[in-house]
Tab-separated table of C-alpha atoms in Angstrom:
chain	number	residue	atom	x	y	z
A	1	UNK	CA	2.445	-24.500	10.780
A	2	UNK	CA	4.551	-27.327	11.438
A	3	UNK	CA	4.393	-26.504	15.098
A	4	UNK	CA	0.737	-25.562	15.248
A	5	UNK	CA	-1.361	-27.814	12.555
A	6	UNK	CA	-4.430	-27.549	14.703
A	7	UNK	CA	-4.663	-24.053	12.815
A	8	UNK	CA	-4.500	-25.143	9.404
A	9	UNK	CA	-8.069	-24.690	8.790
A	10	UNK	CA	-7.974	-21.085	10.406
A	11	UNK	CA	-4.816	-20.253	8.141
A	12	UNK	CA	-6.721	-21.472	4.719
A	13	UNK	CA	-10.059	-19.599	5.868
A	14	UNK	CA	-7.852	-16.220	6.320
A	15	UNK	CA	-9.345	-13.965	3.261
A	16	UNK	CA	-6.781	-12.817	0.867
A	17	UNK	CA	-7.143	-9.332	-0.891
A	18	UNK	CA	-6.103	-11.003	-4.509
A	19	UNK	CA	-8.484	-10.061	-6.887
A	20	UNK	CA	-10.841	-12.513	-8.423
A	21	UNK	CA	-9.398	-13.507	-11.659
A	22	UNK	CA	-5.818	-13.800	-9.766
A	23	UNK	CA	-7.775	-16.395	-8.001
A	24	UNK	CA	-7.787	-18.748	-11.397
A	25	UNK	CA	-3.699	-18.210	-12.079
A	26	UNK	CA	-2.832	-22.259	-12.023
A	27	UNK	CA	0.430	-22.764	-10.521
A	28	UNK	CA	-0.987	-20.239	-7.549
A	29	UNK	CA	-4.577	-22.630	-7.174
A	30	UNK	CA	-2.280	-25.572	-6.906
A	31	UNK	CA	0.311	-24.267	-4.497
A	32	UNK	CA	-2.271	-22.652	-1.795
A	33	UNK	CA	-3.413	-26.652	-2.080
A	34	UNK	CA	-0.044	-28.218	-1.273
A	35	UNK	CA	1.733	-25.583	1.303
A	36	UNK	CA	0.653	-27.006	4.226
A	37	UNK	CA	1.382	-30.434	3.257
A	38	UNK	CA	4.770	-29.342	1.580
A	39	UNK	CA	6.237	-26.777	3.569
A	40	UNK	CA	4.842	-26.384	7.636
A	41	UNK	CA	8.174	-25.524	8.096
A	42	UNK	CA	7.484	-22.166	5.900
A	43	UNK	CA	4.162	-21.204	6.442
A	44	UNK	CA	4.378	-18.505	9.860
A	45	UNK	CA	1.296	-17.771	11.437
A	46	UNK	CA	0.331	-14.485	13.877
A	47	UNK	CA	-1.854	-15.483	16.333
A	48	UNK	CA	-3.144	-13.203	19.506
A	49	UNK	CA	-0.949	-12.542	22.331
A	50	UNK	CA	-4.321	-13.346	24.357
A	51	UNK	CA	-5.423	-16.043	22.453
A	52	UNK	CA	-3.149	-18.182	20.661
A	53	UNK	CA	-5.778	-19.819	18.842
A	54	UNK	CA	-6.577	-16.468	17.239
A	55	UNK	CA	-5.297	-15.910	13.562
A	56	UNK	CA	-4.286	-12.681	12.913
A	57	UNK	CA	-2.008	-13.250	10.087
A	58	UNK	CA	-0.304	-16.238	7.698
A	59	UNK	CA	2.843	-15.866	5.506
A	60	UNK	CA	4.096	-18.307	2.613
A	61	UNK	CA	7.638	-19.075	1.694
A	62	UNK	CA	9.581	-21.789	0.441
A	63	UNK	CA	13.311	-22.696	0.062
A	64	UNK	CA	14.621	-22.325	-3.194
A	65	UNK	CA	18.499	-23.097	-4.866
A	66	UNK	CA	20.375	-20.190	-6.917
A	67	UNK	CA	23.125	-20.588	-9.224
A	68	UNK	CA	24.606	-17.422	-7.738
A	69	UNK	CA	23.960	-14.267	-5.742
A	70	UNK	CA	21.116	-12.443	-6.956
A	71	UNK	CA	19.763	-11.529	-9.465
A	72	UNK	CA	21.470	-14.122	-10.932
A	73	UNK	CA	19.703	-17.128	-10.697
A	74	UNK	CA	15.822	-15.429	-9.932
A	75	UNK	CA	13.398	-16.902	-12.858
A	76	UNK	CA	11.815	-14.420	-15.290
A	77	UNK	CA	8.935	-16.153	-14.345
A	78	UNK	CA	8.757	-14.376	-10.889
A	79	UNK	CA	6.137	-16.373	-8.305
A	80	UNK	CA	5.370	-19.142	-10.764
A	81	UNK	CA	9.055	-19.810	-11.551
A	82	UNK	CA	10.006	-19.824	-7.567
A	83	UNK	CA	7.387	-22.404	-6.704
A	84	UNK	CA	8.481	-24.754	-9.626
A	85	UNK	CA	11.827	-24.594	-8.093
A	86	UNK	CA	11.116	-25.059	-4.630
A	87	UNK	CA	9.110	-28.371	-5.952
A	88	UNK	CA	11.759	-29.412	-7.598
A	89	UNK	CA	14.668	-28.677	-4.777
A	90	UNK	CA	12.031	-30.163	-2.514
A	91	UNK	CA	12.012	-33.637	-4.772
A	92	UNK	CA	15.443	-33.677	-5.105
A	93	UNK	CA	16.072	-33.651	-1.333
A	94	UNK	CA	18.068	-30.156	-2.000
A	95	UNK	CA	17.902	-27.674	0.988
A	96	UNK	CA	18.463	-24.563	-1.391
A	97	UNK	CA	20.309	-21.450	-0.031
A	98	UNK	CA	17.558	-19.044	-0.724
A	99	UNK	CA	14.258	-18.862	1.350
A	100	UNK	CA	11.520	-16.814	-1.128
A	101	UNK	CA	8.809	-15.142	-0.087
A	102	UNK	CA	5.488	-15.470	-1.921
A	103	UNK	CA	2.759	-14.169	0.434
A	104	UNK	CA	1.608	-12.035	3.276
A	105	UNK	CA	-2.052	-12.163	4.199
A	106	UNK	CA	-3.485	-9.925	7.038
A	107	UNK	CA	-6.610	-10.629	8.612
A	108	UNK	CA	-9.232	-7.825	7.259
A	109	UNK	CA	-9.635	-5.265	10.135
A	110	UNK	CA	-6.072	-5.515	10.891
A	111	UNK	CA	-4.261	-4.149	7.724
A	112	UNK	CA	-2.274	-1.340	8.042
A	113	UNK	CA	-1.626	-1.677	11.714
A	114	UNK	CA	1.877	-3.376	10.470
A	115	UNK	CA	1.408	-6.778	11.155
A	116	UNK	CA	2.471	-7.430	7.837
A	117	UNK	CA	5.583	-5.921	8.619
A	118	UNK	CA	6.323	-8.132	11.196
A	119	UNK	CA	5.324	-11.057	9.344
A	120	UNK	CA	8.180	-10.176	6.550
A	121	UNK	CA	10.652	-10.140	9.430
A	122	UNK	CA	9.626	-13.161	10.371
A	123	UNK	CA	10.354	-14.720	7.421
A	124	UNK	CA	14.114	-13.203	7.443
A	125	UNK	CA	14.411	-14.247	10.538
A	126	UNK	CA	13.174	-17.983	9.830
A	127	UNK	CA	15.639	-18.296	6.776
A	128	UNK	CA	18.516	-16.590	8.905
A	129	UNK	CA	17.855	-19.238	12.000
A	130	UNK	CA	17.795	-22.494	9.189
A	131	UNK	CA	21.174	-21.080	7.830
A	132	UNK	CA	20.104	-19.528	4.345
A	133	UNK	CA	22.418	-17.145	2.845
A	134	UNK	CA	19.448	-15.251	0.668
A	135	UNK	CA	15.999	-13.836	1.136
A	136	UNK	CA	13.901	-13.316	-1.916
A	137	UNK	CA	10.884	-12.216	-3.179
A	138	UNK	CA	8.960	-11.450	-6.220
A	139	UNK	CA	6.576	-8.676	-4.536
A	140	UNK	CA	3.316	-7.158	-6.351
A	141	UNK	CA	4.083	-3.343	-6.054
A	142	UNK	CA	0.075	-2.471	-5.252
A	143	UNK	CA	0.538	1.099	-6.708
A	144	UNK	CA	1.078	-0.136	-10.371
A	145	UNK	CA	-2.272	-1.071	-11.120
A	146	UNK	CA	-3.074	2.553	-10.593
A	147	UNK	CA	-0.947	3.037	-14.245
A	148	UNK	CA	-1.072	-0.304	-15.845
A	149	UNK	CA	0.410	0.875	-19.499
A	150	UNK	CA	3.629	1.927	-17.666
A	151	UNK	CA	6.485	-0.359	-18.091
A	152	UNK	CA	7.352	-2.190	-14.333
A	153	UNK	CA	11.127	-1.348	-14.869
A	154	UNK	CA	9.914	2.681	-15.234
A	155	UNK	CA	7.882	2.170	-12.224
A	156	UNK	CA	10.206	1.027	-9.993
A	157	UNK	CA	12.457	4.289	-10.493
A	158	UNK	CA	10.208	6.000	-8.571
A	159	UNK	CA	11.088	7.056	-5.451
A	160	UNK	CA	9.671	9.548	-2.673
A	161	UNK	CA	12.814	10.798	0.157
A	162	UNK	CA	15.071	8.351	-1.238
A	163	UNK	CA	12.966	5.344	-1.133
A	164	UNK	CA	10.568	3.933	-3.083
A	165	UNK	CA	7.108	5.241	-3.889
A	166	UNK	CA	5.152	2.111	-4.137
A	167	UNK	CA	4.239	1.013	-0.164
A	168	UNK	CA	5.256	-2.312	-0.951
A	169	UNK	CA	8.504	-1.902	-2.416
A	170	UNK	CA	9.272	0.613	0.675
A	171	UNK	CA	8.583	-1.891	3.096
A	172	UNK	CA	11.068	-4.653	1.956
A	173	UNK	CA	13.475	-1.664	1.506
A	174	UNK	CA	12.946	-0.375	4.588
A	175	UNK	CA	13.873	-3.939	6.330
A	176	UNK	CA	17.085	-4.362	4.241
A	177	UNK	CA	16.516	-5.293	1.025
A	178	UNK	CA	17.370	-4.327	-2.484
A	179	UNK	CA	15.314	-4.140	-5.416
A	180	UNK	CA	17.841	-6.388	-7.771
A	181	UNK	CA	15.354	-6.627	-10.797
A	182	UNK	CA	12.145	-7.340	-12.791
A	183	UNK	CA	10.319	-10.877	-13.020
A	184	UNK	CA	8.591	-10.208	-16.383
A	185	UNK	CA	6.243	-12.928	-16.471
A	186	UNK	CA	5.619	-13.362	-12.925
A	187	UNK	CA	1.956	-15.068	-13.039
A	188	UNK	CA	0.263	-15.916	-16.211
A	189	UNK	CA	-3.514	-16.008	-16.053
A	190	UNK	CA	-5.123	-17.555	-19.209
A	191	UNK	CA	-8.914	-17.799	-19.810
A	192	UNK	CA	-11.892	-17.529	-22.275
A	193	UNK	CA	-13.611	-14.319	-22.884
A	194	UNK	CA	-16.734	-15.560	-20.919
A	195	UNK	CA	-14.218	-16.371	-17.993
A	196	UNK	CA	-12.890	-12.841	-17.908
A	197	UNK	CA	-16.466	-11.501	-18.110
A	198	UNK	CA	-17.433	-13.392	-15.278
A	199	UNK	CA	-13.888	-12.553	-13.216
A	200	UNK	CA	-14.245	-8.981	-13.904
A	201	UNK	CA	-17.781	-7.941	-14.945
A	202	UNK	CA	-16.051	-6.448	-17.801
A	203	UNK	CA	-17.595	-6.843	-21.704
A	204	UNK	CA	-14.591	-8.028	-22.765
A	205	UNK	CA	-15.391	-7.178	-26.619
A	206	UNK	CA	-12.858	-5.448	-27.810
A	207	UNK	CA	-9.430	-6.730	-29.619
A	208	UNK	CA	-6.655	-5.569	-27.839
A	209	UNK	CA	-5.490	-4.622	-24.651
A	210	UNK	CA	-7.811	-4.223	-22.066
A	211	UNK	CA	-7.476	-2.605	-18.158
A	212	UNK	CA	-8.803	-4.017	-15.669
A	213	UNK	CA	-9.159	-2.718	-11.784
A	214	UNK	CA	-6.366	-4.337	-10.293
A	215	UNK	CA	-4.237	-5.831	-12.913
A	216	UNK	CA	-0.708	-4.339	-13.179
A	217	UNK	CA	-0.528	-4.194	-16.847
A	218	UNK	CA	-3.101	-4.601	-19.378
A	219	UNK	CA	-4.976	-7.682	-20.220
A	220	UNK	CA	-4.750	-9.134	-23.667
A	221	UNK	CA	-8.383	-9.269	-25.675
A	222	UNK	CA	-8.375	-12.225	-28.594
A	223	UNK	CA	-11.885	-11.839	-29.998
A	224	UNK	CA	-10.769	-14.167	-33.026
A	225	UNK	CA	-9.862	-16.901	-30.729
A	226	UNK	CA	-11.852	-16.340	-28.080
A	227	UNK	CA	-9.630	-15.838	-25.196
A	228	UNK	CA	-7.623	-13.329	-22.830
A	229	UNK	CA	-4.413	-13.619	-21.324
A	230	UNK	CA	-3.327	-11.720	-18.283
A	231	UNK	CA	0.694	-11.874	-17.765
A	232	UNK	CA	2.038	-9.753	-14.922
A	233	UNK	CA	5.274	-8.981	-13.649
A	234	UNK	CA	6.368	-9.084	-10.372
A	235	UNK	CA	9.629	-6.988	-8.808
A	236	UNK	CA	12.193	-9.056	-7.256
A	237	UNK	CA	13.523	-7.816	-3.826
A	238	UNK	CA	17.138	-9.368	-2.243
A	239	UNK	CA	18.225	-9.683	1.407
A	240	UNK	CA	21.700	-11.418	1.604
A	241	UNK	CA	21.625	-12.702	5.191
């Protein structure tokens, strides 16, 4: 982005697949606000090999510090805790040694043709060219909202011909990296009952957990206060470069 800012508005316009009440997680609505602005240097853009002011493709990362080689040093709090860091490297005038991924979005049309393959080696390639010993990322295995009551570390023992069963997961594996451990409170979306209802379409009357289409684990009913929480977890992947 840094190199092509006449696309920004392109970029933002590209139509994510999150569903809608991902679309209300805080730290998330106020990072999608600031990349641009923050980190050009880390937002990658696919554009047409015909028309280079076609957008085929954008990808998010930032540079983060560790203490120490993963998974030592990755937050518990997944996506949410790696932006709070890279804000806080970034204010401290602290390159990091880590670059973390947070997002991959593919122009509708286009998915599954493995764009979003190439935009993950991208981003090794970007931290391995600005001399970054790590690449990170706390990835949202698609295939666990299919069984949202089963714990993340159970799900990621699954495996299909050595590798694992969720697409996701495979992919990152595929390209090098190592599954190193579980962010348990990767996002945290928080809102009133009528929020959810409106989010979801859901009733949303019943204490307890509820499943919803898309979330990874269940979301948490409060009928006496009035109120739902949603906290997912998030897988972390490792690349040492």
């Amino acid at each position: 982005m840094a190199e092509r800012p006449d696309l920004r508005g392109k970029v933002s316009a590209l139509k994510d697949s999150w569903p809608e009440f991902m679309r209300h997680e805080p730290i998330g609505e106020r990072f999608h606000i600031d990349a641009h602005t923050d980190y050009p240097d880390y937002v990658l853009v696919a554009v047409s090999a015909t028309d280079p002011g076609e957008v085929l493709a954008r990808g998010y990362c930032v540079p983060i510090g560790l203490d120490d080689v993963p998974p030592k040093g990755l937050p518990d709090s997944g996506w949410d805790g790696a932006v709070r860091q890279a804000h806080l490297a970034r204010l401290a005038g602290y390159k990091g040694d880590a670059v973390c991924g947070l997002e991959v979005v593919v122009r509708q049309g286009l998915r599954g043709t493995g764009i979003g393959t190439h935009m993950l080696r991208a981003m090794h390639r970007l931290a391995e060219t600005r001399g970054f010993r790590h690449y990170v990322a706390p990835v949202r295995p698609p295939g666990k909202a299919e069984v949202p009551d089963l714990p993340m570390s159970e799900y990621i023992q699954r495996t299909r011909n050595g590798l694992p069963q969720d697409p996701l997961l495979r992919a990152h594996v595929k390209l090098g990296a190592d599954i190193v451990g579980v962010a348990p409170a990767s996002m945290v979306v928080v809102g009133s009952l009528d929020n959810w209802r409106e989010w979801t379409g859901l009733p949303f009357d019943t204490h307890g957990p509820t499943i919803v289409p898309e979330a990874l684990t269940p979301v948490h009913c409060d009928l006496r206060h009035d109120t739902a929480v949603y906290v997912e977890p998030n897988v972390w992947v490792h690349r040492r470069l």
